[in-house]
């Protein structure tokens, strides 16, 4: 089993590896790209895309809505 499957947000349980809630921005890099996404709970994530797929390398804390 690839380790990238079945990854969910620890804050809200969104299956963010398979289906990003919102793509904030994308950046091309020499090896593929970097994608910033925001989860349903408001936490920002940084994903690296390369030949092996997509993996979350950084995840922020959820932000309360309507602040
Ligand atoms: Zn979340």
PDB file of C-alpha atoms in Angstrom, residues 1-49:
ATOM      1  CA  UNK A   1       0.000   0.000   0.000  1.00  0.00           C
ATOM      2  CA  UNK A   2       1.384   3.409  -0.913  1.00  0.00           C
ATOM      3  CA  UNK A   3       1.724   5.554   2.155  1.00  0.00           C
ATOM      4  CA  UNK A   4       0.085   8.493   0.433  1.00  0.00           C
ATOM      5  CA  UNK A   5      -3.357   6.928   0.293  1.00  0.00           C
ATOM      6  CA  UNK A   6      -5.862   7.367   3.055  1.00  0.00           C
ATOM      7  CA  UNK A   7      -4.357  10.579   4.365  1.00  0.00           C
ATOM      8  CA  UNK A   8      -6.918  12.716   6.086  1.00  0.00           C
ATOM      9  CA  UNK A   9      -6.690  16.032   7.862  1.00  0.00           C
ATOM     10  CA  UNK A  10      -5.986  15.473  11.578  1.00  0.00           C
ATOM     11  CA  UNK A  11      -8.105  18.502  12.427  1.00  0.00           C
ATOM     12  CA  UNK A  12     -11.336  17.771  10.603  1.00  0.00           C
ATOM     13  CA  UNK A  13     -10.916  14.425   8.867  1.00  0.00           C
ATOM     14  CA  UNK A  14     -11.151  15.755   5.333  1.00  0.00           C
ATOM     15  CA  UNK A  15      -9.567  13.276   2.871  1.00  0.00           C
ATOM     16  CA  UNK A  16      -7.205  15.964   1.666  1.00  0.00           C
ATOM     17  CA  UNK A  17      -4.722  13.698  -0.058  1.00  0.00           C
ATOM     18  CA  UNK A  18      -7.322  12.572  -2.534  1.00  0.00           C
ATOM     19  CA  UNK A  19      -9.433  15.693  -2.805  1.00  0.00           C
ATOM     20  CA  UNK A  20      -8.047  19.089  -1.763  1.00  0.00           C
ATOM     21  CA  UNK A  21     -10.762  21.323  -0.386  1.00  0.00           C
ATOM     22  CA  UNK A  22      -9.373  24.461  -2.020  1.00  0.00           C
ATOM     23  CA  UNK A  23      -6.230  25.055  -4.058  1.00  0.00           C
ATOM     24  CA  UNK A  24      -4.726  28.361  -3.007  1.00  0.00           C
ATOM     25  CA  UNK A  25      -1.789  28.528  -5.390  1.00  0.00           C
ATOM     26  CA  UNK A  26       0.561  26.367  -7.390  1.00  0.00           C
ATOM     27  CA  UNK A  27       4.238  26.834  -8.088  1.00  0.00           C
ATOM     28  CA  UNK A  28       6.320  24.956 -10.609  1.00  0.00           C
ATOM     29  CA  UNK A  29       9.643  23.638  -9.406  1.00  0.00           C
ATOM     30  CA  UNK A  30      12.479  21.748 -11.038  1.00  0.00           C
ATOM     31  CA  UNK A  31      11.137  18.444  -9.788  1.00  0.00           C
ATOM     32  CA  UNK A  32       7.439  19.005 -10.304  1.00  0.00           C
ATOM     33  CA  UNK A  33       5.601  21.559  -8.304  1.00  0.00           C
ATOM     34  CA  UNK A  34       4.429  22.874  -4.985  1.00  0.00           C
ATOM     35  CA  UNK A  35       0.757  23.270  -4.248  1.00  0.00           C
ATOM     36  CA  UNK A  36      -0.709  25.288  -1.407  1.00  0.00           C
ATOM     37  CA  UNK A  37      -4.148  24.167  -0.383  1.00  0.00           C
ATOM     38  CA  UNK A  38      -6.606  25.119   2.304  1.00  0.00           C
ATOM     39  CA  UNK A  39      -8.580  22.477   4.096  1.00  0.00           C
ATOM     40  CA  UNK A  40     -12.260  22.619   4.983  1.00  0.00           C
ATOM     41  CA  UNK A  41     -11.236  23.548   8.533  1.00  0.00           C
ATOM     42  CA  UNK A  42      -9.023  26.421   7.350  1.00  0.00           C
ATOM     43  CA  UNK A  43      -5.594  24.881   7.826  1.00  0.00           C
ATOM     44  CA  UNK A  44      -3.064  25.598   5.104  1.00  0.00           C
ATOM     45  CA  UNK A  45      -1.122  22.743   3.614  1.00  0.00           C
ATOM     46  CA  UNK A  46       1.951  22.635   1.420  1.00  0.00           C
ATOM     47  CA  UNK A  47       2.154  19.724  -0.980  1.00  0.00           C
ATOM     48  CA  UNK A  48       5.043  18.687  -3.122  1.00  0.00           C
ATOM     49  CA  UNK A  49       4.255  17.074  -6.447  1.00  0.00           C
TER      50      UNK A  49
END
